[in-house]
Every structure is written in C-alpha cells, then in structure tokens.
mmCIF file with all atom_site columns, C-alpha atoms in Angstrom:
data_model
loop_
_atom_site.group_PDB
_atom_site.id
_atom_site.type_symbol
_atom_site.label_atom_id
_atom_site.label_alt_id
_atom_site.label_comp_id
_atom_site.label_asym_id
_atom_site.label_entity_id
_atom_site.label_seq_id
_atom_site.pdbx_PDB_ins_code
_atom_site.Cartn_x
_atom_site.Cartn_y
_atom_site.Cartn_z
_atom_site.occupancy
_atom_site.B_iso_or_equiv
_atom_site.pdbx_formal_charge
_atom_site.auth_seq_id
_atom_site.auth_comp_id
_atom_site.auth_asym_id
_atom_site.auth_atom_id
_atom_site.pdbx_PDB_model_num
ATOM 1  C CA . MET U 1 1  ? 117.136 178.810 -71.553 1.00 0.00 ? 1401 MET U CA 1
ATOM 2  C CA . VAL U 1 2  ? 119.080 181.543 -69.799 1.00 0.00 ? 1402 VAL U CA 1
ATOM 3  C CA . LEU U 1 3  ? 119.621 184.714 -71.837 1.00 0.00 ? 1403 LEU U CA 1
ATOM 4  C CA . LEU U 1 4  ? 122.246 187.192 -70.695 1.00 0.00 ? 1404 LEU U CA 1
ATOM 5  C CA . ALA U 1 5  ? 122.602 190.523 -72.457 1.00 0.00 ? 1405 ALA U CA 1
ATOM 6  C CA . SER U 1 6  ? 125.190 193.289 -72.167 1.00 0.00 ? 1406 SER U CA 1
ATOM 7  C CA . VAL U 1 7  ? 128.048 191.239 -70.799 1.00 0.00 ? 1407 VAL U CA 1
ATOM 8  C CA . GLN U 1 8  ? 130.784 193.832 -71.314 1.00 0.00 ? 1408 GLN U CA 1
ATOM 9  C CA . PHE U 1 9  ? 134.383 193.415 -72.456 1.00 0.00 ? 1409 PHE U CA 1
ATOM 10 C CA . GLY U 1 10 ? 136.396 191.742 -69.700 1.00 0.00 ? 1410 GLY U CA 1
ATOM 11 C CA . GLU U 1 11 ? 133.312 190.380 -67.936 1.00 0.00 ? 1411 GLU U CA 1
ATOM 12 C CA . SER U 1 12 ? 131.937 186.877 -67.882 1.00 0.00 ? 1412 SER U CA 1
ATOM 13 C CA . ALA U 1 13 ? 128.939 185.165 -66.354 1.00 0.00 ? 1413 ALA U CA 1
ATOM 14 C CA . LYS U 1 14 ? 128.903 181.557 -65.242 1.00 0.00 ? 1414 LYS U CA 1
ATOM 15 C CA . VAL U 1 15 ? 125.719 179.485 -65.150 1.00 0.00 ? 1415 VAL U CA 1
ATOM 16 C CA . TYR U 1 16 ? 125.630 176.614 -62.653 1.00 0.00 ? 1416 TYR U CA 1
ATOM 17 C CA . PHE U 1 17 ? 123.181 173.852 -61.739 1.00 0.00 ? 1417 PHE U CA 1
ATOM 18 C CA . ASN U 1 18 ? 122.754 172.759 -58.146 1.00 0.00 ? 1418 ASN U CA 1
ATOM 19 C CA . THR U 1 19 ? 120.337 170.647 -56.126 1.00 0.00 ? 1419 THR U CA 1
ATOM 20 C CA . ALA U 1 20 ? 120.704 172.840 -53.017 1.00 0.00 ? 1420 ALA U CA 1
ATOM 21 C CA . PRO U 1 21 ? 119.520 176.468 -52.922 1.00 0.00 ? 1421 PRO U CA 1
ATOM 22 C CA . GLY U 1 22 ? 121.808 179.327 -51.927 1.00 0.00 ? 1422 GLY U CA 1
ATOM 23 C CA . THR U 1 23 ? 125.167 177.590 -52.251 1.00 0.00 ? 1423 THR U CA 1
ATOM 24 C CA . LEU U 1 24 ? 127.658 176.745 -54.966 1.00 0.00 ? 1424 LEU U CA 1
ATOM 25 C CA . THR U 1 25 ? 128.978 173.745 -53.029 1.00 0.00 ? 1425 THR U CA 1
ATOM 26 C CA . GLY U 1 26 ? 128.612 170.779 -55.359 1.00 0.00 ? 1426 GLY U CA 1
ATOM 27 C CA . ALA U 1 27 ? 127.350 172.985 -58.211 1.00 0.00 ? 1427 ALA U CA 1
ATOM 28 C CA . ILE U 1 28 ? 127.919 171.856 -61.798 1.00 0.00 ? 1428 ILE U CA 1
ATOM 29 C CA . LEU U 1 29 ? 129.098 174.480 -64.306 1.00 0.00 ? 1429 LEU U CA 1
ATOM 30 C CA . ILE U 1 30 ? 126.756 174.402 -67.298 1.00 0.00 ? 1430 ILE U CA 1
ATOM 31 C CA . ASP U 1 31 ? 128.336 177.178 -69.381 1.00 0.00 ? 1431 ASP U CA 1
ATOM 32 C CA . THR U 1 32 ? 130.206 180.500 -69.330 1.00 0.00 ? 1432 THR U CA 1
ATOM 33 C CA . ILE U 1 33 ? 129.090 183.548 -71.308 1.00 0.00 ? 1433 ILE U CA 1
ATOM 34 C CA . THR U 1 34 ? 131.836 185.966 -72.328 1.00 0.00 ? 1434 THR U CA 1
ATOM 35 C CA . ASN U 1 35 ? 130.426 187.887 -75.281 1.00 0.00 ? 1435 ASN U CA 1
ATOM 36 C CA . ALA U 1 36 ? 127.970 190.812 -75.428 1.00 0.00 ? 1436 ALA U CA 1
ATOM 37 C CA . ASP U 1 37 ? 124.822 188.712 -75.746 1.00 0.00 ? 1437 ASP U CA 1
ATOM 38 C CA . GLY U 1 38 ? 124.741 185.052 -74.936 1.00 0.00 ? 1438 GLY U CA 1
ATOM 39 C CA . SER U 1 39 ? 122.355 182.304 -74.047 1.00 0.00 ? 1439 SER U CA 1
ATOM 40 C CA . VAL U 1 40 ? 122.624 178.971 -72.314 1.00 0.00 ? 1440 VAL U CA 1
ATOM 41 C CA . THR U 1 41 ? 120.198 176.151 -72.958 1.00 0.00 ? 1441 THR U CA 1
ATOM 42 C CA . ILE U 1 42 ? 119.596 174.213 -69.766 1.00 0.00 ? 1442 ILE U CA 1
ATOM 43 C CA . PRO U 1 43 ? 119.786 170.451 -70.488 1.00 0.00 ? 1443 PRO U CA 1
ATOM 44 C CA . ALA U 1 44 ? 116.766 168.391 -69.441 1.00 0.00 ? 1444 ALA U CA 1
ATOM 45 C CA . ILE U 1 45 ? 118.731 166.606 -66.705 1.00 0.00 ? 1445 ILE U CA 1
ATOM 46 C CA . TYR U 1 46 ? 119.331 169.979 -64.994 1.00 0.00 ? 1446 TYR U CA 1
ATOM 47 C CA . GLN U 1 47 ? 115.724 171.221 -65.028 1.00 0.00 ? 1447 GLN U CA 1
ATOM 48 C CA . THR U 1 48 ? 114.745 169.835 -61.617 1.00 0.00 ? 1448 THR U CA 1
ATOM 49 C CA . GLY U 1 49 ? 116.994 171.887 -59.364 1.00 0.00 ? 1449 GLY U CA 1
ATOM 50 C CA . PHE U 1 50 ? 118.391 175.382 -59.013 1.00 0.00 ? 1450 PHE U CA 1
ATOM 51 C CA . ILE U 1 51 ? 120.176 177.576 -61.556 1.00 0.00 ? 1451 ILE U CA 1
ATOM 52 C CA . ASP U 1 52 ? 122.859 179.901 -60.173 1.00 0.00 ? 1452 ASP U CA 1
ATOM 53 C CA . ILE U 1 53 ? 124.377 182.777 -62.148 1.00 0.00 ? 1453 ILE U CA 1
ATOM 54 C CA . THR U 1 54 ? 127.640 184.254 -60.895 1.00 0.00 ? 1454 THR U CA 1
ATOM 55 C CA . ALA U 1 55 ? 130.231 186.701 -62.168 1.00 0.00 ? 1455 ALA U CA 1
ATOM 56 C CA . GLY U 1 56 ? 133.172 184.831 -63.623 1.00 0.00 ? 1456 GLY U CA 1
ATOM 57 C CA . ALA U 1 57 ? 135.218 187.991 -64.167 1.00 0.00 ? 1457 ALA U CA 1
ATOM 58 C CA . ALA U 1 58 ? 134.473 191.586 -63.109 1.00 0.00 ? 1458 ALA U CA 1
ATOM 59 C CA . ASN U 1 59 ? 130.809 191.884 -62.141 1.00 0.00 ? 1459 ASN U CA 1
ATOM 60 C CA . ILE U 1 60 ? 127.319 191.237 -63.454 1.00 0.00 ? 1460 ILE U CA 1
ATOM 61 C CA . LEU U 1 61 ? 123.982 192.875 -62.667 1.00 0.00 ? 1461 LEU U CA 1
ATOM 62 C CA . LEU U 1 62 ? 120.794 190.836 -62.753 1.00 0.00 ? 1462 LEU U CA 1
ATOM 63 C CA . GLU U 1 63 ? 117.964 193.064 -63.969 1.00 0.00 ? 1463 GLU U CA 1
ATOM 64 C CA . SER U 1 64 ? 115.144 190.544 -64.280 1.00 0.00 ? 1464 SER U CA 1
ATOM 65 C CA . ALA U 1 65 ? 114.401 186.848 -64.308 1.00 0.00 ? 1465 ALA U CA 1
ATOM 66 C CA . THR U 1 66 ? 111.516 185.081 -66.021 1.00 0.00 ? 1466 THR U CA 1
ATOM 67 C CA . VAL U 1 67 ? 110.850 181.474 -65.135 1.00 0.00 ? 1467 VAL U CA 1
ATOM 68 C CA . SER U 1 68 ? 108.245 179.148 -66.581 1.00 0.00 ? 1468 SER U CA 1
ATOM 69 C CA . THR U 1 69 ? 107.131 176.093 -64.672 1.00 0.00 ? 1469 THR U CA 1
ATOM 70 C CA . PRO U 1 70 ? 105.059 173.406 -66.356 1.00 0.00 ? 1470 PRO U CA 1
ATOM 71 C CA . ASP U 1 71 ? 101.812 172.303 -64.726 1.00 0.00 ? 1471 ASP U CA 1
ATOM 72 C CA . SER U 1 72 ? 101.997 168.676 -63.687 1.00 0.00 ? 1472 SER U CA 1
ATOM 73 C CA . GLY U 1 73 ? 98.377  168.027 -64.598 1.00 0.00 ? 1473 GLY U CA 1
ATOM 74 C CA . SER U 1 74 ? 97.122  167.950 -61.022 1.00 0.00 ? 1474 SER U CA 1
ATOM 75 C CA . ALA U 1 75 ? 95.246  171.218 -61.542 1.00 0.00 ? 1475 ALA U CA 1
ATOM 76 C CA . VAL U 1 76 ? 93.453  169.724 -64.540 1.00 0.00 ? 1476 VAL U CA 1
ATOM 77 C CA . ALA U 1 77 ? 92.561  166.611 -62.546 1.00 0.00 ? 1477 ALA U CA 1
ATOM 78 C CA . LEU U 1 78 ? 91.196  168.698 -59.669 1.00 0.00 ? 1478 LEU U CA 1
ATOM 79 C CA . LEU U 1 79 ? 89.151  170.770 -62.113 1.00 0.00 ? 1479 LEU U CA 1
ATOM 80 C CA . GLY U 1 80 ? 87.645  167.583 -63.570 1.00 0.00 ? 1480 GLY U CA 1
ATOM 81 C CA . ILE U 1 81 ? 86.744  166.283 -60.115 1.00 0.00 ? 1481 ILE U CA 1
ATOM 82 C CA . ALA U 1 82 ? 85.159  169.632 -59.186 1.00 0.00 ? 1482 ALA U CA 1
ATOM 83 C CA . LEU U 1 83 ? 83.083  169.712 -62.379 1.00 0.00 ? 1483 LEU U CA 1
ATOM 84 C CA . ALA U 1 84 ? 81.910  166.138 -61.802 1.00 0.00 ? 1484 ALA U CA 1
ATOM 85 C CA . GLY U 1 85 ? 80.927  167.064 -58.242 1.00 0.00 ? 1485 GLY U CA 1
ATOM 86 C CA . ILE U 1 86 ? 78.953  170.097 -59.429 1.00 0.00 ? 1486 ILE U CA 1
ATOM 87 C CA . GLU U 1 87 ? 77.138  167.931 -61.968 1.00 0.00 ? 1487 GLU U CA 1
ATOM 88 C CA . GLY U 1 88 ? 76.297  165.406 -59.233 1.00 0.00 ? 1488 GLY U CA 1
ATOM 89 C CA . VAL U 1 89 ? 74.830  168.140 -57.016 1.00 0.00 ? 1489 VAL U CA 1
ATOM 90 C CA . ARG U 1 90 ? 72.854  169.539 -59.961 1.00 0.00 ? 1490 ARG U CA 1
ATOM 91 C CA . ARG U 1 91 ? 71.358  166.115 -60.696 1.00 0.00 ? 1491 ARG U CA 1
ATOM 92 C CA . ALA U 1 92 ? 70.474  165.586 -57.022 1.00 0.00 ? 1492 ALA U CA 1
ATOM 93 C CA . PHE U 1 93 ? 68.576  168.900 -56.907 1.00 0.00 ? 1493 PHE U CA 1
ATOM 94 C CA . ARG U 1 94 ? 66.839  168.103 -60.192 1.00 0.00 ? 1494 ARG U CA 1
ATOM 95 C CA . ALA U 1 95 ? 65.760  164.678 -58.849 1.00 0.00 ? 1495 ALA U CA 1
ATOM 96 C CA . ARG U 1 96 ? 64.224  166.317 -55.733 1.00 0.00 ? 1496 ARG U CA 1
ATOM 97 C CA . LYS U 1 97 ? 62.108  168.656 -57.876 1.00 0.00 ? 1497 LYS U CA 1
ATOM 98 C CA . ALA U 1 98 ? 60.717  165.804 -59.983 1.00 0.00 ? 1498 ALA U CA 1
#
C-alpha cells in the first residue's frame, strides 16, 4: 500500500508500476491521488517490480518511504542447517570424551 498525505488543492500524485528502475518508459499507471490524503493498494501482480511516484499536477515532496519485503524462507532454511551442524559437532566432541 502506498499512502500519500497532504496532497494540496490543484496537486496530484501518480503511482506507476514498472519492471525497469529509474524510467517511466513502459510504466503502468496504477492510480492517481488528487485529494488531501489518499492511498493506493498495490495489486499482487505488481509487487515484483518497481513503484514510481510522480507529480501529476503541480509538485509533490516525498518525505519518507517505508518498504516491507517478505523473507523467502531461505534464512530459516540456513538457520536450520547451521543448528544441525552445531548439533553434529557437539555430538562428535561428546563421543571423543566417552
């Protein structure tokens, strides 16, 4: 979700999706925000690329951006492998003492 606040009278912000960074060539317009506070929900099909926000009329000022990225599970798998390896080393040391 993209949340834009304080879009003033006469201003608008356009939210685009694109597969290439830094260009609007080939970008797909997702939505336009023209009121004081607005939000755009990014459809699932557009969550694997780049989101561009531009001024549609007058100007806009980006103050901050917060982005969440889901973990693909590889970190959890690596943690499991590391814990299994530590347990194997622990058992090897224990077997030497016995």
